[in-house]
Structures are given as C-alpha cells and as structure tokens.
PDB file of C-alpha atoms in Angstrom:
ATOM      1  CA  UNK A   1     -74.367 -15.889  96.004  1.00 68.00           C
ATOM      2  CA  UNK A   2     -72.620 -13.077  94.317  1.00 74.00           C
ATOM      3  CA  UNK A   3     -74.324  -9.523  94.530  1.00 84.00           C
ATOM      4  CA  UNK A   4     -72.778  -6.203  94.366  1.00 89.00           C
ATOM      5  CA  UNK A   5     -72.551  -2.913  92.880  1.00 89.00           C
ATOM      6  CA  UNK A   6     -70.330   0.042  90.759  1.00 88.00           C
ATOM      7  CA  UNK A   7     -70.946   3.042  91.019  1.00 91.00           C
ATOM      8  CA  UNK A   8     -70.233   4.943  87.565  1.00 90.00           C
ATOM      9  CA  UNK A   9     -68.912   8.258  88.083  1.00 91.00           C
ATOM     10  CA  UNK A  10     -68.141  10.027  84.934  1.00 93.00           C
ATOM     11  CA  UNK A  11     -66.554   6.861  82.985  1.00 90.00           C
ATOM     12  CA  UNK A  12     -66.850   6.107  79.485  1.00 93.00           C
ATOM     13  CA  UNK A  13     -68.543   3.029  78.258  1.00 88.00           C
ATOM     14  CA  UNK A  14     -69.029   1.231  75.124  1.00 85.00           C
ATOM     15  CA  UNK A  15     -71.266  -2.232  75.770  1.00 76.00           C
ATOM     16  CA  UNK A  16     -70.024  -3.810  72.054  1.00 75.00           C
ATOM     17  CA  UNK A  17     -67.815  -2.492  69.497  1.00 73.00           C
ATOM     18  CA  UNK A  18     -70.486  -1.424  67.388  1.00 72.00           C
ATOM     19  CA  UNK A  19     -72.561   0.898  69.481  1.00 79.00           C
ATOM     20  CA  UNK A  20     -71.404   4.847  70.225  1.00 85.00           C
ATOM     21  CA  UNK A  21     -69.542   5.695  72.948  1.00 90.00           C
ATOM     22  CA  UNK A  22     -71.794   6.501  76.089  1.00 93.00           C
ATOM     23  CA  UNK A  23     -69.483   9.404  77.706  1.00 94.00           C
ATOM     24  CA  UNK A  24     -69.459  10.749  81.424  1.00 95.00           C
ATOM     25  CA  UNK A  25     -71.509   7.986  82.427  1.00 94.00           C
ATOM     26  CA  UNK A  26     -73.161   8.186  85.331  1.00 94.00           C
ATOM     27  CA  UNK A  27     -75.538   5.603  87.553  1.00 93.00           C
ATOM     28  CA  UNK A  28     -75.446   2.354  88.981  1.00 92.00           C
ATOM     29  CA  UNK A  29     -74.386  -0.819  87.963  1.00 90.00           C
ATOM     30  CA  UNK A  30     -75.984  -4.052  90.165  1.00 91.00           C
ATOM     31  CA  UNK A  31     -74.808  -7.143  89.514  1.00 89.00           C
ATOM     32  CA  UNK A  32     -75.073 -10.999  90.139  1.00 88.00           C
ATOM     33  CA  UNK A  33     -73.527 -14.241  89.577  1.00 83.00           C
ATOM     34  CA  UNK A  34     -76.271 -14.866  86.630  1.00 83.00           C
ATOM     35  CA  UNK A  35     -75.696 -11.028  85.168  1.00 87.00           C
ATOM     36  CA  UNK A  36     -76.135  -7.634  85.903  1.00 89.00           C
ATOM     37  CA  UNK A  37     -78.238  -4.398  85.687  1.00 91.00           C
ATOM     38  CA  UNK A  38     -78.582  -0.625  84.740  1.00 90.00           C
ATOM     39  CA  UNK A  39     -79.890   1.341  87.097  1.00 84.00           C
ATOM     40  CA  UNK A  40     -80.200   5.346  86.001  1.00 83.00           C
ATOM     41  CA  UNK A  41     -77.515   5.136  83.964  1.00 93.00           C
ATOM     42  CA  UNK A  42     -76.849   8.770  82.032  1.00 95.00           C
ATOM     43  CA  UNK A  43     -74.147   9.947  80.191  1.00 96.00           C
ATOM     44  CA  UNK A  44     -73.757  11.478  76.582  1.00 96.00           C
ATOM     45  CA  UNK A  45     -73.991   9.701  73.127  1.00 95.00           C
ATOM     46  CA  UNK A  46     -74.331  10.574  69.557  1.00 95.00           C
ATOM     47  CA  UNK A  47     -73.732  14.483  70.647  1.00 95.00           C
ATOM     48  CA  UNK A  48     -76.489  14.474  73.013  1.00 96.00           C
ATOM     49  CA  UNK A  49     -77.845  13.041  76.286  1.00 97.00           C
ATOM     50  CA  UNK A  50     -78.654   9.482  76.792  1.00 96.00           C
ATOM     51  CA  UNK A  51     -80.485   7.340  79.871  1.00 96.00           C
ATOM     52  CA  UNK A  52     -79.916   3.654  79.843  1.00 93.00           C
ATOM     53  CA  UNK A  53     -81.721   0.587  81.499  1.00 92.00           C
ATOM     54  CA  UNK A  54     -81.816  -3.191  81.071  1.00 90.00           C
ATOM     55  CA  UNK A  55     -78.942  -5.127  81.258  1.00 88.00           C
ATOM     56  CA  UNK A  56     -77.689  -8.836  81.232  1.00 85.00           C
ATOM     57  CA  UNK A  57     -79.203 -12.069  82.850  1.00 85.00           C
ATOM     58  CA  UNK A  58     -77.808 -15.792  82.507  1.00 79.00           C
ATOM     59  CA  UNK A  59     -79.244 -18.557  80.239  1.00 74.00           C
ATOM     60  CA  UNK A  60     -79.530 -21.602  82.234  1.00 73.00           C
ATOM     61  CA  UNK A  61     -77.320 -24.199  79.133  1.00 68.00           C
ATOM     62  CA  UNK A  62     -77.792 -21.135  76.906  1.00 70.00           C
ATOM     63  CA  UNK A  63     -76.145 -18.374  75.607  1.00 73.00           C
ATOM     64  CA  UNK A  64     -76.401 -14.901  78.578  1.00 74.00           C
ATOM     65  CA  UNK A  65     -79.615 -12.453  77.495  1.00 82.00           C
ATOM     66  CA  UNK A  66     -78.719  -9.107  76.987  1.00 84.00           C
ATOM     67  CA  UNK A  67     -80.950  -6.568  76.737  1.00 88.00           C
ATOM     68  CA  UNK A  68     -79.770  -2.641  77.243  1.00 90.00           C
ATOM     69  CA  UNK A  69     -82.804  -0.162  76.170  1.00 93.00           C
ATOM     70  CA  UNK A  70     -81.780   3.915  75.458  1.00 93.00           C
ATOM     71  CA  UNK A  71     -83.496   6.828  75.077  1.00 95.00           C
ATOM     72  CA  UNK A  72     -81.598  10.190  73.783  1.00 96.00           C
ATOM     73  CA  UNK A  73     -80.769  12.969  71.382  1.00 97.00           C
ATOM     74  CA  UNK A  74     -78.886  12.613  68.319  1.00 96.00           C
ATOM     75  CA  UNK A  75     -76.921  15.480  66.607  1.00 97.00           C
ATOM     76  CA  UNK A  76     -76.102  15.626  63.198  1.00 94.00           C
ATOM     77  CA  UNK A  77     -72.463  16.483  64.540  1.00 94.00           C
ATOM     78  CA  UNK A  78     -72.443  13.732  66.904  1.00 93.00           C
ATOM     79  CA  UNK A  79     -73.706  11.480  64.219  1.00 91.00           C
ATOM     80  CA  UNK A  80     -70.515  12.599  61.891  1.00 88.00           C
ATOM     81  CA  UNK A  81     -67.952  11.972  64.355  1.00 87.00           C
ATOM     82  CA  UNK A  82     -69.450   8.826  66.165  1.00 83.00           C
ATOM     83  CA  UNK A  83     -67.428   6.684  63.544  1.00 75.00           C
ATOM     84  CA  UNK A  84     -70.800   4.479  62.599  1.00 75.00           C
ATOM     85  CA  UNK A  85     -71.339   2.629  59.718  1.00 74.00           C
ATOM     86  CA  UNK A  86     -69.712   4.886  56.548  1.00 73.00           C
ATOM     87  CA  UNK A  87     -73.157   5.443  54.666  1.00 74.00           C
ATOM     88  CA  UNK A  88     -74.720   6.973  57.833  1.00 80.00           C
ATOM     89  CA  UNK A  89     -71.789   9.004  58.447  1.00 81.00           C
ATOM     90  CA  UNK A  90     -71.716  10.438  54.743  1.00 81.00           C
ATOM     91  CA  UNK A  91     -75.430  11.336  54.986  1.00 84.00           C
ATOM     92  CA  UNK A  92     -75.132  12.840  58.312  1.00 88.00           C
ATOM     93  CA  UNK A  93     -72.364  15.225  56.645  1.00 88.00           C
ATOM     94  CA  UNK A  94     -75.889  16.748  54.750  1.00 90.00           C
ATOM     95  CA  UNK A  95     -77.884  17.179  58.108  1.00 93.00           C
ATOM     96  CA  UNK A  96     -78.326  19.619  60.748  1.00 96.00           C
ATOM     97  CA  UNK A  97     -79.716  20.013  63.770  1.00 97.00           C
ATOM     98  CA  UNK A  98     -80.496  17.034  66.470  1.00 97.00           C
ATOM     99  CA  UNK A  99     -83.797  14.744  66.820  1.00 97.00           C
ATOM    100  CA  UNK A 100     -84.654  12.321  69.779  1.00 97.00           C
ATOM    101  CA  UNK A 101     -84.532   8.125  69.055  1.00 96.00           C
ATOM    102  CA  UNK A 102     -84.401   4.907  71.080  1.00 96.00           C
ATOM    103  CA  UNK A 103     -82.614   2.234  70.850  1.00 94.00           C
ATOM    104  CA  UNK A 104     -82.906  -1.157  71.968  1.00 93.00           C
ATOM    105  CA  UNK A 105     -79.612  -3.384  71.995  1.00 91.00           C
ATOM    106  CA  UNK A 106     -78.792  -7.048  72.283  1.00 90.00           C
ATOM    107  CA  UNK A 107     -76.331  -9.709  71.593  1.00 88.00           C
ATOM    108  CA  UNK A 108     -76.080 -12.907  70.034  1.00 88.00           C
ATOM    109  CA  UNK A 109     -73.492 -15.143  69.328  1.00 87.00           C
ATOM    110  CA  UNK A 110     -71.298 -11.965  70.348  1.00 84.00           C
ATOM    111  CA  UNK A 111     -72.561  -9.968  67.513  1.00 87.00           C
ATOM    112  CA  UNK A 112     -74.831  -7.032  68.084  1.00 87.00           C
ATOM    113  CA  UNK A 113     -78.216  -6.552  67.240  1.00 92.00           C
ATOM    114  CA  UNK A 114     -80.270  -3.407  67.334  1.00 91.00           C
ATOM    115  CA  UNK A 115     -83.400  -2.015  66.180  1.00 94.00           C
ATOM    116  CA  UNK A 116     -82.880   1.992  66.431  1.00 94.00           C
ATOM    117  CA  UNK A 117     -86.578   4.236  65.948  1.00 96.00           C
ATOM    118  CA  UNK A 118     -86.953   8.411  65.848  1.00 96.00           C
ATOM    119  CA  UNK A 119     -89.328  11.005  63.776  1.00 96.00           C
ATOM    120  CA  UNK A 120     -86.413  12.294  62.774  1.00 96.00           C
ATOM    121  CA  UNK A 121     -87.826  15.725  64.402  1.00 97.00           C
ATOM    122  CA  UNK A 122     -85.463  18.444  64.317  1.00 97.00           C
ATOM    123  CA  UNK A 123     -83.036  17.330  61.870  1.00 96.00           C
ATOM    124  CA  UNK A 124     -82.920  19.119  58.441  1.00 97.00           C
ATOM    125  CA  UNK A 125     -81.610  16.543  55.381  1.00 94.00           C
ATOM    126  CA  UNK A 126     -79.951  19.109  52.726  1.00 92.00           C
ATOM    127  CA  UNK A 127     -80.721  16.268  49.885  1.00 89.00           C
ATOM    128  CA  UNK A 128     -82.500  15.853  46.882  1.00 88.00           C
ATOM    129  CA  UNK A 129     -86.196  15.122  46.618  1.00 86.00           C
ATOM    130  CA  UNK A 130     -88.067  13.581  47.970  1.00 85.00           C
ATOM    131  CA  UNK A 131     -85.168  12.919  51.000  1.00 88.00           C
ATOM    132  CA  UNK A 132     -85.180  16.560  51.442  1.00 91.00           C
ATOM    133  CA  UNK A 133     -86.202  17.249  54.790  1.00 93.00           C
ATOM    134  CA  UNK A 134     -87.150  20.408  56.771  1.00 96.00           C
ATOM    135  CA  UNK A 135     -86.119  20.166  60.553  1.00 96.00           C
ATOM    136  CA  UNK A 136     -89.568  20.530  61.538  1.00 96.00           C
ATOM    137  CA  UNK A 137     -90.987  18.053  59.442  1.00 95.00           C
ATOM    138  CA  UNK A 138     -91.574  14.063  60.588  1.00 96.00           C
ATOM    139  CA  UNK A 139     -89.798  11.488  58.734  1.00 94.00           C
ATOM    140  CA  UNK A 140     -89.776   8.052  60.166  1.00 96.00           C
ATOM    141  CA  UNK A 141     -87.034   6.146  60.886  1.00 95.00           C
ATOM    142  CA  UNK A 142     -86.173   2.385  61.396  1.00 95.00           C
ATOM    143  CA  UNK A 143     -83.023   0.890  61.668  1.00 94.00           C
ATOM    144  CA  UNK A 144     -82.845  -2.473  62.758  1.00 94.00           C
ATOM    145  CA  UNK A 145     -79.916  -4.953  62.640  1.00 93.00           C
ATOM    146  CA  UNK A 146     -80.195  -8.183  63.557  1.00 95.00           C
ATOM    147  CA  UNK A 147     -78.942 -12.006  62.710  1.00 95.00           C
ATOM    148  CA  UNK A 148     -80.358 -13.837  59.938  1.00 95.00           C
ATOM    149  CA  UNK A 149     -83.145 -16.586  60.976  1.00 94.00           C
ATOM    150  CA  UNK A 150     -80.184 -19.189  59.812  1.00 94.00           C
ATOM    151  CA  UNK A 151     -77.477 -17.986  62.035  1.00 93.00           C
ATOM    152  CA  UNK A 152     -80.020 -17.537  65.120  1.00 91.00           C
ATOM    153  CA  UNK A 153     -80.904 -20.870  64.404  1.00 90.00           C
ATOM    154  CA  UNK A 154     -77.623 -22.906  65.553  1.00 89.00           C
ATOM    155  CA  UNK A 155     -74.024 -21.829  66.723  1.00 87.00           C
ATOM    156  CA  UNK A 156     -72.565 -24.154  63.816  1.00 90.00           C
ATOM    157  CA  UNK A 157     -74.547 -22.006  61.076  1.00 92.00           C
ATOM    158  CA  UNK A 158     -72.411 -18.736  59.348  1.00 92.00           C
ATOM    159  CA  UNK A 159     -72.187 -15.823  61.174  1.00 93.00           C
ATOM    160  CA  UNK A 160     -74.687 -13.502  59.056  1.00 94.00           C
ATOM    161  CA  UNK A 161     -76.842 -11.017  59.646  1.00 94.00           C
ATOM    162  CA  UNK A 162     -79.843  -8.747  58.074  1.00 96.00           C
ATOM    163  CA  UNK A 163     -79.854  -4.985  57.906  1.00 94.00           C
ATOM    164  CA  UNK A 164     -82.932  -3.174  57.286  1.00 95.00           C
ATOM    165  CA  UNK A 165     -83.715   0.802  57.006  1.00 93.00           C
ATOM    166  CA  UNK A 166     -87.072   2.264  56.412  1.00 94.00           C
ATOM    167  CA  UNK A 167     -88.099   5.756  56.095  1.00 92.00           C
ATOM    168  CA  UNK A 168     -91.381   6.576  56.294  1.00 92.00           C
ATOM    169  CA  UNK A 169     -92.251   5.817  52.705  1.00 91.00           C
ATOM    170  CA  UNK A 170     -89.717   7.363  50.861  1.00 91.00           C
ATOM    171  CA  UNK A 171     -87.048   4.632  50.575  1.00 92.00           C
ATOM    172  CA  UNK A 172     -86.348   1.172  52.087  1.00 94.00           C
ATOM    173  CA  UNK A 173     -83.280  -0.708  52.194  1.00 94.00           C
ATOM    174  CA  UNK A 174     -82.510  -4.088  53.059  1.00 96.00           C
ATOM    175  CA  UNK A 175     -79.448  -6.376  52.714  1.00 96.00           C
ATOM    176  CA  UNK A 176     -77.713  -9.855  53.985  1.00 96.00           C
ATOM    177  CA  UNK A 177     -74.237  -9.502  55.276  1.00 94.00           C
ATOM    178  CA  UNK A 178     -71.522 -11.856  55.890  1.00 94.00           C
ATOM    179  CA  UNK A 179     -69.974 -11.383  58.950  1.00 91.00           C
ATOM    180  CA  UNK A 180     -66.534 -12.610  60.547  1.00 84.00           C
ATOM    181  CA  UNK A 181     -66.033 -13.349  64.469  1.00 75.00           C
ATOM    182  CA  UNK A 182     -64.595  -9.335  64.599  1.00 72.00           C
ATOM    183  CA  UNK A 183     -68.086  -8.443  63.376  1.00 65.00           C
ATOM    184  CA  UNK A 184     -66.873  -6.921  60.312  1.00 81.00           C
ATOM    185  CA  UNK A 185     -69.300  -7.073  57.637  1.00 87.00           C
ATOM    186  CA  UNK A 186     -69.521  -8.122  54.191  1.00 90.00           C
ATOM    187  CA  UNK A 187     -72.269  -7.496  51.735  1.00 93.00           C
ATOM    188  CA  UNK A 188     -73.749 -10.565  50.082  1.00 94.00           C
ATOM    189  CA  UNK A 189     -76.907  -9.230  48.611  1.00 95.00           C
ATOM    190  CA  UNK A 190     -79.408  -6.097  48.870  1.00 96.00           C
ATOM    191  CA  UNK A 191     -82.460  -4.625  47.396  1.00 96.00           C
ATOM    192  CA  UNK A 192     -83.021  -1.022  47.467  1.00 95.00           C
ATOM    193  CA  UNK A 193     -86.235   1.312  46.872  1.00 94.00           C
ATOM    194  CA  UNK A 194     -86.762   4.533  46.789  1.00 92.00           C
ATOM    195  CA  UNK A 195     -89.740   7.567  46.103  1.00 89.00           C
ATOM    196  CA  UNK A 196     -93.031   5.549  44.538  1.00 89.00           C
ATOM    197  CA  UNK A 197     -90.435   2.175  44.386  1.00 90.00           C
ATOM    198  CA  UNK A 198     -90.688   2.668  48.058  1.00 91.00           C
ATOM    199  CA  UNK A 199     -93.926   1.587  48.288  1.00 88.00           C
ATOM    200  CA  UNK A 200     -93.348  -1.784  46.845  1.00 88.00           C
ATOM    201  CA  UNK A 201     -89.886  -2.569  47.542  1.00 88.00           C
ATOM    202  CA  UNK A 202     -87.951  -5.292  45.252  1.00 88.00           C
ATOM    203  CA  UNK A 203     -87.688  -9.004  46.232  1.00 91.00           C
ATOM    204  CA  UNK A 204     -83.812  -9.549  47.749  1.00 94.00           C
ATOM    205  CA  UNK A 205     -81.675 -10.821  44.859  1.00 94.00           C
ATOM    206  CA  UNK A 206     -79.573 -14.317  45.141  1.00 94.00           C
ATOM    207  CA  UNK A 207     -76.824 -11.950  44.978  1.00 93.00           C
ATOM    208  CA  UNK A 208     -75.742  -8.004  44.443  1.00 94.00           C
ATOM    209  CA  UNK A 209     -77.502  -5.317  45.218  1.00 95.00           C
ATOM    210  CA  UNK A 210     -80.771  -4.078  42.706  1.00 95.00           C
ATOM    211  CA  UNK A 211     -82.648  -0.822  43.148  1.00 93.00           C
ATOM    212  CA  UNK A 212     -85.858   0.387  41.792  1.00 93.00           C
ATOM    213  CA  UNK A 213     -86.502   3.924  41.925  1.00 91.00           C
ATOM    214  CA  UNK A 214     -89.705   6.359  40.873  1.00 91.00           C
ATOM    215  CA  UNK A 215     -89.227  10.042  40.349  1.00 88.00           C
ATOM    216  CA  UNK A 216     -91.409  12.876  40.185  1.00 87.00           C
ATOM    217  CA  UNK A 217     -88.067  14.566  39.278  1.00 87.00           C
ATOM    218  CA  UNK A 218     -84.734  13.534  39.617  1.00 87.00           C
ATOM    219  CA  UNK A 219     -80.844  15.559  39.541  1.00 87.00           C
ATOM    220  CA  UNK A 220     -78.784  12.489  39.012  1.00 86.00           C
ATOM    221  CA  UNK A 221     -76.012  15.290  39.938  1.00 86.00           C
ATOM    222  CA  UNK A 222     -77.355  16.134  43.256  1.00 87.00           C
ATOM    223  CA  UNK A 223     -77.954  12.278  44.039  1.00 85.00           C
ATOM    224  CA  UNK A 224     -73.844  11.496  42.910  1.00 83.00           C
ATOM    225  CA  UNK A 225     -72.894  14.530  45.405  1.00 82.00           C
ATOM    226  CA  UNK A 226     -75.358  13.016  48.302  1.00 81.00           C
ATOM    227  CA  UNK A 227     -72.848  10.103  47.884  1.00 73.00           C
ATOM    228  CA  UNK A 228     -69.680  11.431  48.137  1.00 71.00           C
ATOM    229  CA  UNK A 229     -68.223  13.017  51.821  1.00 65.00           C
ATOM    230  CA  UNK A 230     -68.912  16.236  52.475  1.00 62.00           C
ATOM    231  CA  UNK A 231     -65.362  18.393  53.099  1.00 63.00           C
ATOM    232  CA  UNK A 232     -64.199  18.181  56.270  1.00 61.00           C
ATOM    233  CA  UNK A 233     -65.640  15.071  57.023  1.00 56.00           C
ATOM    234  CA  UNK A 234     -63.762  12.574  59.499  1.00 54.00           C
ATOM    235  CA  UNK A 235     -62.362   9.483  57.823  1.00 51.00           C
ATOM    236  CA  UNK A 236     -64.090   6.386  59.804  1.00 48.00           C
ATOM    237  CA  UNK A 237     -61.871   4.496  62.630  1.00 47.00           C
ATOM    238  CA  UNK A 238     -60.725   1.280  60.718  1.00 40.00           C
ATOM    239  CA  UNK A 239     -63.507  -0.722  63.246  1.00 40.00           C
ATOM    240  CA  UNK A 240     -65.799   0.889  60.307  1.00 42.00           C
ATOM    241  CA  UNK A 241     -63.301   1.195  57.353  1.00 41.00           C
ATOM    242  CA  UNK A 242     -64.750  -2.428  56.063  1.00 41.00           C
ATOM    243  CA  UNK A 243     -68.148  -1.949  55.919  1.00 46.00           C
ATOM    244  CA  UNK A 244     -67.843   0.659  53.153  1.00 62.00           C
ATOM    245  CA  UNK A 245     -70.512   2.949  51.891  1.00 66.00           C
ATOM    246  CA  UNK A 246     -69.740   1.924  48.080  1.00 77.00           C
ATOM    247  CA  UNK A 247     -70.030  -1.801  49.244  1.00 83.00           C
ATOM    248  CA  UNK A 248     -74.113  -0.642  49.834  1.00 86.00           C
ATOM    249  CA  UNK A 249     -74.337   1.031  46.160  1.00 86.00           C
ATOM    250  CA  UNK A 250     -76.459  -1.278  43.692  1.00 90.00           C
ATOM    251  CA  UNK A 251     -74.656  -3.369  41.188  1.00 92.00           C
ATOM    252  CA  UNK A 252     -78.474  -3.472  38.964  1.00 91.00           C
ATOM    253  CA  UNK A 253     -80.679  -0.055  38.614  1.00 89.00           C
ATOM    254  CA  UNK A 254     -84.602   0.438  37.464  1.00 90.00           C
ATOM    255  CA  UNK A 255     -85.316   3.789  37.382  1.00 88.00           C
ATOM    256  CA  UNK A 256     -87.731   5.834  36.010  1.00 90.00           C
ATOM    257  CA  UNK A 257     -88.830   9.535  36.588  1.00 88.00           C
ATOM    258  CA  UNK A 258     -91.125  12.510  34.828  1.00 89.00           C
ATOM    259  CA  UNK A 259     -88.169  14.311  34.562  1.00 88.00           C
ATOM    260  CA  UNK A 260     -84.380  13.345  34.352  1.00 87.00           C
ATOM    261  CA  UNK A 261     -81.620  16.285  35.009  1.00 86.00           C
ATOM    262  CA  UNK A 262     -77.712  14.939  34.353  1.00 84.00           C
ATOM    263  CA  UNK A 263     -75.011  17.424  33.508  1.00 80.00           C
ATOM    264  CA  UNK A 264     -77.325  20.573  32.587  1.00 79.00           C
ATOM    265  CA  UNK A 265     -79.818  18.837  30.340  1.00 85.00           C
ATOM    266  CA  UNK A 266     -83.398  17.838  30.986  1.00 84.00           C
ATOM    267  CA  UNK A 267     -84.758  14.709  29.800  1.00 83.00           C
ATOM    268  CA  UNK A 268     -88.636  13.760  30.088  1.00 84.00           C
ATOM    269  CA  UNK A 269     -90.773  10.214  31.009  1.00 81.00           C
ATOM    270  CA  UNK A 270     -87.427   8.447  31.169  1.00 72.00           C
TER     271      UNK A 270
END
C-alpha cells in the first residue's frame, strides 16, 4: 500500500482552474493509493485568510470523490483581482470592506462544482436600491454551481452545467450553461428576478435570458453604471475572458416600478 505525506510550506495552490488561488499555503497533505487528504491546511484566498479540509478518495469502477470544504474572509479587493467570473468581478469594483463565507468544492467529470454561502457581513454594496448595502447590514448569499441533472447522469451526455445566485430576497438568478472540456462556459438560457420579482422568480426560458423586475423606485442610470467596470478595474485573465458579464444580461425584460428615473426625468406606475 501507498501512504505518505507533503508537507506544504508556504506554496501556492489552486485545486481546479476555476477556484482562487490559495497563497502561502501551509499544512499537511496525507495521501494514499485510493486519494488523499487536507490536514490544517491555511494559506490566503480572496484577500483574506482561508483553512481547508477534505480532500480526495477513489471510486471503486467510478469516477475519484472530491470533496475540499473552506472557511475564510473575502475582501472586496481580493474579490476584484481574483480574476473570477466577469459579473462578480464588476460588482465587486462597487464594494468595500471584507465578509466571512464557506465554500464547499467538488469535481465531476473534471468540471468544478461549488456551492459558496456568507451574510455578506462587513461588505458595503455602493448600488442602487434595493442592492444597496450597508457593511453592517446581513444580506444572504448563495452561490452554487453545479452540473445539470443530464450531464451528472452519464459521461456520454453534454458537458453542462447550472448556475444559481440568491440573495436574500432581493434578486435571484439562475441559468444553464454549455460547457467545453476547458470548462469554458457558454450561456444557453437564464431567468433573472429582482426586488418584489424576487420573490417569485420566472420559469427558465427554452432559450435567452428573461428578467422580471419590481421597483419601489428605480434610476435606470445608476443600474447601466452598476454594469459597466469601475476605473481602474483589472481586465480578467483570458481563463475568464469567455464567460462574459454581457453574455448574463437578459435578451427579454418585465419591469415595472412606482417610480422610473432615466436621463433626468421622472416617470410614475410604469
């Protein structure tokens, strides 16, 4: 039998293309012929610290289980220049501050998939209502990724996968992507939903991406400048540069609001 161990002393790591970079690492790695194991793993991630456990065990005529849990702090900084996907690097140009999260990580069929959870405590959102968000304030957050029951199903099925985001009640997004053995992704369909919407979100569509949205009030200027990169911002790493924010925008929108602001004017019950 195989059995060993590494000793990480400062190394980087990244455990699949599309998770951040865990830097100074630092811990044990014990492994096996059938896998291996974290064992107080620490390091730095996201602009804060970050401990790791779990780790990989073999699938007797199956495909290896892996399994890496983390718990850590998130800056808005760290967010901005961890080269994620673009649309969480845009909005992370609006925040400040850090918040804690966990993360739970696996693979299959050698594409990632992650369900990501924080209150969002500590980060401020400079953004229009009702996304505005103080830094002491809670906000929910759920981000999970994951491959579509089809493409779970059977190694012969497309490589696709389902992206959902929640927060709290405000707005929930979910979409279908198309994915190539690289991982890059391409959007096939999505349903968006956001203030009172939120509440009810909007069936997926066979294809594009629909919205529904209830205002109180809304600045359709302020929501077109939450959209584009803030100055300064870091262009993403090409890893990222096909999974585009604009590829996430609707291409079908429902809105309605109490008050409307575009371009000065003020329109009502629109």
């Amino acid at each position: 039998a195989v059995r060993g161990s590494v000793q990480l002393l400062g190394n980087d790591v990244r455990f699949v293309p599309e998770s951040p970079l865990v830097a100074g690492a630092r811990g044990c790695v014990q492994f096996t012929e059938d896998g291996f194991t974290l064992a107080g793993v620490q390091g730095r991630a996201l602009g804060g610290p970050v401990v790791l456990d779990g780790g990989m065990r073999a699938a007797p005529g199956g495909e290896a289980q892996v399994r890496v849990r983390a718990q850590g702090t998130a800056s808005a900084e760290g967010l901005r220049n961890a080269g994620l996907w673009d649309a969480v690097t845009r909005l992370a140009g609006h925040a400040s501050g850090s918040a804690a999260y966990n993360l739970v990580l696996g693979v299959r069929r050698g594409q990632a998939e992650l369900l990501v959870t924080s209150d969002l405590v500590g980060l401020a959102l400079q953004a229009p209502p009702p996304l505005a968000k103080a830094a002491q304030e809670a906000l929910p957050l759920r981000l999970q990724r994951r491959l579509t029951p089809e493409a779970a199903a059977t190694a012969s099925a497309p490589l696709a996968d389902e992206l959902r985001i929640e927060l709290g009640q405000l707005a929930h997004l979910a979409y279908v992507r198309a994915l190539d053995e690289a991982g890059s992704a391409r959007v096939l369909r999505g349903a968006i939903a956001v203030g009172e919407a939120a509440l009810d979100p909007p069936a997926l569509p066979p294809q594009g991406v629909v919205a529904n949205a209830v205002f109180e009030d809304f600045d359709a200027d302020a929501w077109l400048a939450l959209l584009q990169p803030p100055p300064g911002l870091p262009a993403s790493p090409a890893s990222a540069a096909t999974d585009t924010a604009r590829d996430y925008l609707p291409t079908s929108v429902g809105l309605r609001a109490a008050r409307l602001t575009a371009g000065g004017r003020t329109l009502h019950r629109v």
